[in-house]
Amino acid sequence: MDSGGFFFQAFVYLTAAVVSVPIAKKLGLGSVLGYLIAGVIIGPFVLGLVGSEGQSVMQFAEFGIIMMLFLIGLELQPSMIWKLKGSILGMGGAQVTATALLLMAIALFFGLQWQTALALGLVLALSSTAIVLQTLHEKGLMQTDGGQNSFSVLLFQDIAIIPILAILPLLATAQASSSAVHGDGGHAGGTTWIEGLPLWGQTTLVLGVVAGIVLVGKYLINPLFRLIAKTRLRELFTAAALLLVISITILMGKVGLSPALGTFIAGVVLAQSEYRHELETNIEPFKGLLLGLFFISVGASIDFEVIAANPALILQLVAALLLLKFFVLAGIGRMFGMSFDNILLFALALAEGGEFAFVLFSFGLNNGVFEASLVNPLIAVVALSMAMTPLLVLLNEKFVQPRFGTVEKEKKSPDTIDLDRKSSVIIAGFGMVGSTVGRFMQANDEEATYLDTDPDNVDLLRKMGLQVFYGDASRSDLLQAAGAAEAELLVIAVGNAEKALEIAGTARKYFPHLEIIARTSDWEESFEMIGMGVKNVYLDTLDVALRMGGDALSRLGHRRYHVMRAMKTFRRYEEWHLHELAEIRHDKKELMRATKLRIEDLEQLMLKEKEELHKDKDLGWDASGHIADDGHMRS
């Protein structure tokens, strides 16, 4: 095993991922469970393809969690964080406090000292950020009430790691150990800047570093990325994105804070940056690969020798941990007014132990808080509980919810699409814009397949004989079922900018042959669509504004034919210029300069065309005698 060195280990891990995950997905188990099972199989207790080096792999793989928190931060606006403050502080604080105190009481009952019992309660109160968020994202449950509240509690837990790390050394009851169970992941090891400083000095330094991250992210990162973007070297942008995350990780480690929390803060600060989508695109592959590596490492780290030595005790402890946390979480969900369905999801998703338990157990062992005889079986308990989480969520989804869950109208399942006829066009969104496009096409003998997320709208339109289906068009499987592989056009008519971009991204990735016609609400959305390769972009306001302007000119006495020509010229120039501006959208100064020139050029163009039209005033339509827009003859 050692003769192959690094490349052999890389081969083993990558093979395990490539083989196990497709099988797990095919069986409906999800990728996380597939990774965990793969880790168990290649681990030291089954095939033995990986061994003690798995501990260093775990430290490297935990970087995937850091990247995941950074990407989550990029998806959240500061206003959304403020909006979630009640659930973050309320639900998160209640969960950690109640779980820690109950676990402490149980530990005291079994004879542990109060210091050890309290430390144990705090460590086991945490849940697995990586497994929970990956599972919820994969199953499309993040936008549910249960998914949002799960995220809030996990965010509070990540913040709580900081005071827990500060409290643990104060709870020492034994001689510090020189050996660690799982490495400290950069939290406790090495020299930090706060060592030897008084409490006020540590607090000042920590707050200063966090404030520095916020200020740098707000005022310096955008200009830096602007310079990098000008090179038009994608690999340089990727390197800069990784450098940003790694720099924050090192900086937070130096002041004794959670790197995941630091990168999350940086992500939130950059959430309104014009480079947000580029950062997501460049970091996403690394995050996915490292998270997969982390899940495999968790599976490989399950110590089956400890389990085999006392299997009944280990399984009882796993069941006790899951049940206790489940009932605490269910009570909190009930107290905060969650529905039964969401309470089940919320409680089952967060009932396990967390990956930071490995870090905190090791840190506590090194500082004399825990003894090895206590930590070793608990490491196995936490790992097993983490491995069971995707399975519990799957069981809830497949068996519990269909039998005991409430049927919520707005959560209607996507339709099973059975096409009566193949269409060349798929229209996503059947609101005012989508319905108008559809009716116009139908009036010209072109049938379309419609996808919409309003169940009432779908039922009504289906009764009218239209081929309409309920479902989220950003899902590749739904587009496939709607005939995207054979279709020629995809019309994106949804009003939500984020969803429109998501649909376009899915279509470009899985159905690159589709020509996309996209409705956009503003210039920023238009630029992003064009950046994704969508050429046919239509601003909501442009046609309405041109019609209003044209009618205004007509009522002021301008000849109708001249007005129509001017409207056509104006629209053509606007659409051309939109694509031109999209190429320089990251350079604010150049964008402002080009916009100013655009206004001047357009004025000159319109004046020139007007002069040419007036050379022969008899050409074209007269202002009188044509049919007006209201359907009456103008006289």
XYZ file of C-alpha atoms in Angstrom:
635
model
C 0.000 0.000 0.000
C 2.844 2.347 0.831
C 4.779 1.571 -2.338
C 2.275 3.500 -4.411
C 2.533 6.556 -2.179
C 0.389 9.585 -2.841
C -0.744 8.573 -6.324
C -1.932 5.176 -5.164
C -3.975 6.804 -2.395
C -5.407 9.320 -4.867
C -6.309 6.426 -7.177
C -8.085 4.569 -4.349
C -10.119 7.572 -3.187
C -11.108 8.669 -6.692
C -12.026 5.129 -7.748
C -14.170 4.729 -4.633
C -16.005 7.956 -5.429
C -16.505 7.275 -9.140
C -17.781 3.719 -8.553
C -19.868 4.129 -5.400
C -21.712 7.424 -5.955
C -23.434 6.520 -9.276
C -24.557 3.204 -7.738
C -25.882 4.954 -4.618
C -27.680 7.565 -6.738
C -29.180 4.821 -8.906
C -30.501 3.113 -5.774
C -31.956 6.416 -4.546
C -29.561 6.647 -1.583
C -27.952 9.980 -2.483
C -24.293 10.853 -3.026
C -23.422 11.444 0.655
C -24.423 7.920 1.685
C -22.544 6.589 -1.338
C -19.358 8.355 -0.247
C -19.724 7.093 3.345
C -20.234 3.482 2.223
C -17.239 3.792 -0.110
C -15.131 4.980 2.824
C -16.163 2.000 4.932
C -15.318 -0.422 2.093
C -11.843 0.958 1.350
C -11.122 1.604 5.034
C -8.753 -0.388 7.271
C -11.513 -2.694 8.540
C -12.830 -4.017 5.185
C -10.454 -3.927 2.178
C -7.684 -2.099 4.026
C -6.761 0.039 1.035
C -6.367 3.102 3.276
C -5.114 3.173 6.819
C -3.578 5.612 9.284
C -2.873 8.171 6.577
C -6.648 8.709 6.515
C -6.230 11.064 9.479
C -4.119 13.498 7.453
C -6.539 13.096 4.540
C -9.362 14.083 6.910
C -7.568 17.341 7.782
C -7.116 18.100 4.065
C -10.718 17.118 3.251
C -12.121 19.433 5.930
C -11.138 22.247 3.591
C -14.188 21.209 1.581
C -16.400 22.274 4.513
C -14.680 25.654 4.536
C -15.339 26.098 0.812
C -18.954 25.042 1.266
C -19.538 27.716 3.926
C -17.904 30.301 1.636
C -20.266 29.394 -1.222
C -23.273 29.459 1.110
C -22.206 32.928 2.209
C -22.036 34.015 -1.452
C -25.674 32.974 -1.894
C -26.883 35.020 1.080
C -27.413 38.747 1.215
C -26.586 40.498 4.526
C -30.262 41.479 4.648
C -31.204 37.794 4.580
C -28.851 37.050 7.479
C -30.505 39.848 9.422
C -33.877 38.404 8.515
C -32.785 34.999 9.866
C -31.358 36.419 13.090
C -34.378 35.226 15.078
C -33.996 31.605 14.018
C -30.177 31.733 14.230
C -30.086 33.071 17.779
C -33.423 31.678 18.969
C -33.505 28.191 17.512
C -29.726 27.737 17.385
C -29.197 29.008 20.916
C -32.061 26.911 22.286
C -30.823 23.750 20.541
C -27.218 23.982 21.711
C -28.148 24.981 25.278
C -30.933 22.404 25.786
C -28.985 19.534 24.179
C -25.777 20.306 26.099
C -27.595 20.504 29.454
C -29.527 17.257 28.895
C -26.399 15.390 27.809
C -24.550 16.837 30.797
C -27.290 15.615 33.156
C -27.113 12.102 31.679
C -23.303 12.074 31.959
C -23.525 13.184 35.605
C -26.003 10.368 36.263
C -23.399 7.875 35.018
C -20.763 9.270 37.355
C -18.695 11.664 35.236
C -17.322 14.828 36.820
C -19.309 17.958 36.009
C -16.461 19.482 34.011
C -16.190 16.441 31.735
C -19.983 16.131 31.540
C -20.373 19.761 30.444
C -17.616 19.451 27.837
C -19.211 16.255 26.537
C -22.605 17.947 26.246
C -21.184 20.890 24.326
C -19.280 18.678 21.868
C -22.175 16.301 21.172
C -24.692 19.152 20.834
C -23.130 20.023 17.450
C -24.373 18.552 14.150
C -22.677 17.861 10.816
C -22.749 20.990 8.650
C -21.246 19.162 5.678
C -23.563 16.150 5.629
C -26.766 18.046 6.445
C -26.330 20.865 3.917
C -25.108 18.565 1.150
C -28.044 16.198 1.716
C -30.619 19.008 1.810
C -29.163 20.701 -1.286
C -29.103 17.425 -3.187
C -32.742 16.700 -2.390
C -33.888 20.274 -3.074
C -35.011 20.799 0.533
C -32.973 23.887 1.409
C -35.802 26.289 0.541
C -38.308 24.530 2.799
C -39.008 25.836 6.287
C -37.193 22.839 7.739
C -34.191 23.375 5.469
C -33.909 27.098 6.259
C -34.174 26.496 10.024
C -31.626 23.677 9.798
C -29.219 26.098 8.139
C -29.847 28.705 10.871
C -29.083 26.201 13.642
C -25.948 24.956 11.856
C -24.734 28.528 11.449
C -25.193 29.144 15.186
C -23.302 25.914 15.919
C -20.378 27.014 13.736
C -20.265 30.303 15.655
C -20.534 28.407 18.967
C -17.328 26.487 18.206
C -15.346 29.629 19.104
C -16.526 29.909 22.740
C -16.437 26.092 23.123
C -12.749 26.087 22.155
C -12.187 28.834 24.737
C -14.118 27.015 27.480
C -12.657 23.500 27.074
C -9.185 24.210 28.609
C -10.941 25.660 31.675
C -12.684 22.311 32.218
C -9.494 20.229 32.392
C -9.608 17.477 35.024
C -6.695 15.283 33.927
C -3.146 15.467 32.607
C -2.984 16.687 29.027
C -2.428 13.962 26.460
C 0.343 14.192 23.903
C -1.559 12.204 21.305
C -4.590 13.239 19.319
C -7.372 11.116 18.052
C -8.138 13.026 14.907
C -5.776 15.906 14.436
C -6.968 19.362 15.271
C -7.794 20.534 11.828
C -5.916 23.734 12.316
C -7.949 24.907 15.245
C -5.783 24.070 18.148
C -2.412 23.159 16.815
C 0.447 25.432 15.977
C 1.246 28.862 17.363
C -1.541 31.436 17.317
C -1.288 35.195 17.578
C -3.498 35.311 20.664
C -1.326 33.034 22.833
C -0.031 34.916 25.851
C -2.309 37.907 25.327
C -4.696 39.017 28.082
C -8.401 38.407 27.513
C -9.046 41.998 26.387
C -6.139 41.736 23.945
C -7.419 38.461 22.508
C -10.899 39.916 22.081
C -9.566 43.063 20.398
C -7.384 41.056 18.004
C -10.201 38.685 17.062
C -12.672 41.526 16.432
C -10.017 43.400 14.467
C -9.371 40.412 12.200
C -13.094 39.887 11.541
C -13.536 43.615 10.836
C -10.514 43.469 8.530
C -12.064 40.610 6.532
C -15.267 42.609 6.147
C -13.464 45.805 5.054
C -11.116 44.033 2.632
C -14.029 42.107 1.123
C -16.072 45.279 0.739
C -13.451 47.684 -0.632
C -10.398 45.811 -1.957
C -11.506 42.453 -3.380
C -13.636 43.873 -6.209
C -10.848 46.104 -7.624
C -8.433 43.179 -7.330
C -10.733 40.810 -9.203
C -11.364 43.538 -11.776
C -7.650 43.642 -12.573
C -7.506 39.846 -12.760
C -10.601 39.713 -14.993
C -8.901 42.094 -17.457
C -6.217 39.454 -18.112
C -8.996 37.165 -19.456
C -7.100 34.172 -18.016
C -9.621 31.925 -16.329
C -6.969 29.898 -14.518
C -5.702 33.102 -12.879
C -9.222 33.878 -11.624
C -9.460 30.336 -10.237
C -6.106 30.744 -8.502
C -7.220 34.080 -7.015
C -10.469 32.558 -5.733
C -8.595 29.705 -4.038
C -6.027 32.174 -2.665
C -8.833 34.194 -1.069
C -10.305 31.157 0.705
C -6.930 29.766 1.811
C -5.770 33.182 3.093
C -8.871 33.560 5.263
C -8.469 29.972 6.517
C -4.886 30.642 7.664
C -5.811 34.033 9.145
C -8.714 32.644 11.176
C -6.568 29.763 12.405
C -3.962 32.248 13.636
C -6.510 33.935 15.921
C -8.040 30.655 17.090
C -11.336 31.018 15.206
C -13.229 28.618 12.954
C -11.970 28.983 9.344
C -15.450 27.977 8.151
C -16.956 30.936 10.006
C -14.375 33.341 8.552
C -14.946 32.217 4.973
C -18.705 32.351 5.521
C -18.401 36.006 6.618
C -16.273 36.743 3.545
C -18.861 35.058 1.338
C -21.674 37.178 2.802
C -19.609 40.350 2.246
C -19.053 39.377 -1.401
C -22.686 38.296 -1.947
C -23.467 41.593 -3.702
C -20.291 41.596 -5.778
C -20.507 41.414 -9.558
C -17.961 38.565 -9.341
C -20.186 36.370 -7.196
C -21.129 33.954 -9.969
C -17.548 33.696 -11.252
C -16.360 32.838 -7.738
C -19.069 30.197 -7.388
C -18.213 28.677 -10.760
C -14.490 28.492 -10.007
C -14.724 27.121 -6.453
C -17.680 24.724 -6.872
C -15.653 21.836 -8.444
C -13.023 21.986 -5.674
C -15.733 22.116 -2.995
C -17.546 19.111 -4.427
C -14.384 17.032 -4.741
C -13.088 17.882 -1.260
C -16.475 17.307 0.366
C -16.642 13.900 -1.319
C -13.165 13.194 0.035
C -14.324 14.281 3.489
C -17.337 11.945 3.450
C -15.151 9.039 2.313
C -12.692 9.847 5.118
C -15.511 9.807 7.686
C -16.582 6.360 6.474
C -12.991 5.098 6.545
C -12.443 6.502 10.052
C -15.205 4.441 11.688
C -13.282 2.217 14.113
C -14.917 -1.180 13.771
C -12.492 -2.665 16.310
C -13.961 -0.400 18.988
C -17.471 -1.253 17.775
C -16.720 -4.990 17.683
C -15.323 -4.859 21.238
C -18.715 -3.733 22.577
C -21.274 -3.507 19.767
C -24.342 -3.374 22.023
C -23.002 -0.376 23.962
C -21.985 1.536 20.830
C -25.348 0.975 19.122
C -27.205 1.974 22.296
C -25.160 5.179 22.522
C -25.843 5.984 18.849
C -29.588 5.405 19.319
C -29.603 7.432 22.547
C -27.803 10.377 20.917
C -30.117 10.388 17.889
C -33.291 10.072 19.972
C -32.323 12.708 22.523
C -31.374 15.278 19.889
C -34.431 14.376 17.796
C -36.842 15.120 20.641
C -35.028 18.340 21.608
C -35.142 19.548 18.003
C -38.771 18.475 17.555
C -39.708 20.428 20.683
C -37.879 23.525 19.421
C -39.542 23.200 16.021
C -42.931 22.955 17.688
C -42.166 25.943 19.900
C -41.271 28.032 16.839
C -44.460 27.085 14.971
C -43.069 24.771 12.294
C -45.407 22.369 10.476
C -45.290 18.621 11.195
C -43.521 17.835 7.893
C -40.815 20.412 8.516
C -40.375 19.385 12.145
C -39.622 15.820 11.010
C -37.091 17.045 8.433
C -35.519 19.513 10.880
C -35.208 16.999 13.742
C -33.957 14.060 11.667
C -31.432 16.148 9.726
C -29.739 17.606 12.844
C -29.923 14.643 15.233
C -26.405 13.344 14.485
C -23.047 14.378 15.883
C -20.830 16.725 13.880
C -17.457 16.641 12.162
C -16.148 19.264 14.585
C -16.599 16.694 17.366
C -13.432 15.026 16.018
C -11.579 18.325 16.376
C -13.004 19.125 19.818
C -12.454 15.607 21.225
C -8.828 15.781 20.091
C -8.443 19.280 21.529
C -10.058 18.197 24.813
C -7.830 15.124 25.005
C -4.723 17.247 24.493
C -5.849 19.668 27.220
C -6.774 17.085 29.833
C -10.558 17.520 29.527
C -11.248 13.966 28.318
C -9.574 10.597 28.763
C -8.818 8.309 25.834
C -11.037 5.543 27.248
C -14.023 7.911 26.951
C -13.100 9.536 23.634
C -12.402 6.421 21.526
C -15.924 4.901 21.694
C -17.531 8.347 21.337
C -15.596 8.978 18.115
C -17.182 5.800 16.727
C -20.619 6.912 17.993
C -20.334 10.303 16.261
C -19.082 8.778 12.995
C -21.896 6.199 12.953
C -24.530 8.846 13.699
C -23.195 10.996 10.844
C -23.312 8.012 8.490
C -26.950 7.383 9.433
C -28.143 10.943 8.676
C -28.581 10.612 4.872
C -30.340 7.292 5.501
C -32.724 8.863 8.042
C -33.555 11.727 5.664
C -34.137 9.186 2.881
C -36.450 7.072 5.087
C -38.345 10.224 6.069
C -38.736 11.190 2.418
C -39.732 7.743 1.096
C -41.790 6.232 3.927
C -42.646 8.644 6.761
C -43.784 11.725 4.829
C -46.029 9.861 2.325
C -47.887 8.156 5.213
C -47.917 10.722 7.997
C -46.948 14.044 6.403
C -49.473 16.757 5.690
C -50.283 17.432 2.068
C -49.362 21.040 1.380
C -50.751 22.493 -1.807
C -47.767 24.723 -2.463
C -45.399 21.765 -2.065
C -47.069 19.716 -4.781
C -44.714 17.130 -6.299
C -43.580 17.721 -9.862
C -45.786 16.099 -12.489
C -44.782 12.880 -14.168
C -44.623 14.197 -17.691
C -46.245 11.991 -20.319
C -46.216 14.035 -23.505
C -49.207 13.696 -25.796
C -47.174 15.261 -28.563
C -43.590 16.330 -29.064
C -43.034 20.085 -29.193
C -40.153 22.046 -30.624
C -40.557 24.699 -27.926
C -40.526 24.521 -24.117
C -41.803 27.578 -22.245
C -40.677 27.888 -18.609
C -43.080 30.106 -16.682
C -46.703 30.664 -17.650
C -47.381 34.069 -16.158
C -48.261 37.182 -18.137
C -45.182 36.983 -20.376
C -45.139 33.216 -20.866
C -48.867 33.022 -21.571
C -48.657 35.820 -24.150
C -45.756 34.116 -25.935
C -47.648 30.828 -25.840
C -50.925 32.246 -27.157
C -49.117 34.101 -29.949
C -47.317 30.921 -31.002
C -50.507 28.854 -30.837
C -52.274 31.423 -33.000
C -49.555 30.739 -35.573
C -49.930 26.933 -35.413
C -46.900 26.293 -33.154
C -47.515 24.020 -30.164
C -45.375 24.329 -27.034
C -44.821 22.430 -23.778
C -45.225 24.621 -20.687
C -43.639 24.244 -17.240
C -44.872 26.272 -14.268
C -44.667 26.162 -10.461
C -48.125 27.547 -9.723
C -50.372 24.461 -9.239
C -53.611 26.455 -9.604
C -52.371 27.978 -12.854
C -51.354 24.563 -14.153
C -54.740 22.976 -13.362
C -56.630 25.830 -15.014
C -54.541 25.856 -18.193
C -54.623 22.090 -18.500
C -58.432 22.234 -18.517
C -58.116 24.641 -21.442
C -56.348 21.918 -23.436
C -52.779 23.216 -23.144
C -49.848 20.882 -22.537
C -48.878 22.330 -19.151
C -46.991 20.550 -16.354
C -46.129 21.432 -12.785
C -42.444 21.463 -11.934
C -39.232 23.446 -11.539
C -37.638 23.960 -14.951
C -34.198 24.335 -13.351
C -34.188 20.560 -12.784
C -32.426 18.693 -15.576
C -34.587 15.582 -15.164
C -37.763 17.639 -15.573
C -36.439 19.346 -18.709
C -35.478 15.937 -20.047
C -38.993 14.627 -19.392
C -40.463 17.715 -21.082
C -38.633 16.798 -24.278
C -35.604 19.108 -24.051
C -33.400 16.560 -25.812
C -35.574 16.808 -28.956
C -36.771 20.407 -28.650
C -35.207 23.324 -30.509
C -36.117 26.300 -28.310
C -36.383 27.039 -24.601
C -38.274 30.223 -23.716
C -37.446 31.375 -20.168
C -40.332 33.613 -19.121
C -40.149 33.360 -15.314
C -40.139 36.633 -13.383
C -37.588 35.613 -10.718
C -34.042 36.560 -11.788
C -32.259 33.905 -9.700
C -34.563 31.157 -10.971
C -34.223 32.337 -14.569
C -30.417 32.163 -14.325
C -30.654 28.738 -12.690
C -32.865 27.442 -15.521
C -30.490 28.870 -18.134
C -27.493 27.297 -16.387
C -29.153 23.880 -16.307
C -30.164 24.092 -19.959
C -26.695 25.194 -21.079
C -25.074 22.378 -19.095
C -27.342 19.444 -19.980
C -28.932 20.522 -23.297
C -26.340 22.691 -25.073
C -28.139 22.299 -28.421
C -31.174 24.245 -27.142
C -31.457 27.806 -28.357
C -32.532 29.897 -25.379
C -34.798 32.938 -25.482
C -34.747 34.597 -22.060
C -36.809 37.314 -20.426
C -34.751 39.536 -18.113
C -35.783 42.161 -15.608
C -32.716 44.434 -15.576
C -29.280 45.009 -17.076
C -27.449 42.988 -14.426
C -29.543 39.896 -15.135
C -29.108 40.478 -18.873
C -25.325 40.679 -18.484
C -25.271 37.418 -16.515
C -27.435 35.665 -19.101
C -25.159 36.832 -21.895
C -22.135 35.764 -19.845
C -23.630 32.247 -19.707
C -23.846 32.165 -23.497
C -27.525 33.097 -23.890
C -27.662 35.329 -26.973
C -31.389 36.053 -27.169
C -32.055 38.292 -24.176
C -35.165 40.473 -23.881
C -35.515 43.152 -21.245
C -38.965 43.313 -19.681
C -39.159 47.070 -19.940
C -37.737 47.705 -23.412
C -40.734 46.876 -25.610
C -43.234 48.520 -23.262
C -41.092 51.655 -23.078
C -40.699 51.779 -26.882
C -44.447 51.369 -27.441
C -45.169 54.166 -24.961
C -42.531 56.385 -26.567
C -43.833 55.604 -30.041
C -47.426 56.437 -29.085
C -46.241 59.647 -27.468
C -44.473 60.717 -30.694
C -47.530 59.790 -32.793
C -49.815 61.885 -30.621
C -47.392 64.772 -31.019
C -47.887 64.640 -34.811
C -44.938 62.506 -35.950
C -45.698 60.336 -38.964
C -46.525 56.792 -37.866
C -44.234 55.135 -40.395
C -41.294 57.250 -39.228
C -42.106 56.348 -35.624
C -42.174 52.617 -36.410
C -38.842 52.873 -38.237
C -37.332 54.793 -35.336
C -38.613 52.228 -32.815
C -37.103 49.381 -34.847
C -33.747 51.158 -35.131
C -33.705 52.028 -31.437
C -34.497 48.444 -30.403
C -31.836 46.966 -32.711
C -29.207 49.369 -31.375
C -30.174 48.720 -27.723
C -29.917 44.952 -28.145
C -26.591 45.189 -29.932
C -25.199 47.538 -27.299
C -26.399 45.274 -24.463
C -24.118 42.503 -25.758
C -21.255 44.963 -26.164
C -21.604 46.228 -22.583
C -21.815 42.669 -21.252
C -18.190 42.102 -22.299
C -16.950 44.996 -20.123
C -19.469 44.715 -17.249
C -16.761 44.090 -14.646
C -14.922 47.324 -15.429
C -17.129 50.026 -13.874
C -15.217 52.970 -15.344
C -15.215 51.516 -18.837
C -18.900 50.599 -18.462
C -19.793 54.189 -17.508
C -17.740 55.583 -20.390
C -19.318 53.187 -22.905
C -22.824 53.971 -21.619
C -22.234 57.691 -22.057
C -20.915 57.160 -25.590
C -23.928 54.923 -26.302
C -26.335 57.762 -25.528
C -24.426 60.166 -27.792
C -24.103 57.600 -30.613
C -27.793 56.775 -30.451
C -28.764 60.429 -30.716
C -26.553 60.848 -33.789
C -27.913 57.636 -35.334
C -31.554 58.667 -34.836
C -30.905 62.178 -36.253
C -29.147 60.739 -39.296
C -31.996 58.326 -39.986
C -34.534 61.119 -39.561
C -32.686 63.269 -42.129
C -32.607 60.396 -44.617
C -36.315 59.746 -44.188
C -37.164 63.412 -44.765
C -35.364 63.423 -48.137
C -38.497 61.914 -49.631
C -41.523 62.756 -47.548
C -43.860 60.778 -49.799
C -42.211 57.481 -48.900
C -43.850 55.345 -46.252
C -47.184 55.567 -44.572
C -49.007 58.770 -43.897
C -49.960 59.729 -40.381
C -53.604 59.518 -41.451
C -55.602 56.642 -42.799
C -53.818 53.777 -40.994
C -55.206 51.530 -38.306
C -54.304 52.772 -34.868
C -53.243 50.537 -32.008
C -56.700 50.829 -30.483
C -58.214 49.163 -33.577
C -59.915 52.300 -35.030
C -59.077 54.201 -38.176
C -57.222 57.450 -37.591
C -58.572 60.369 -39.652
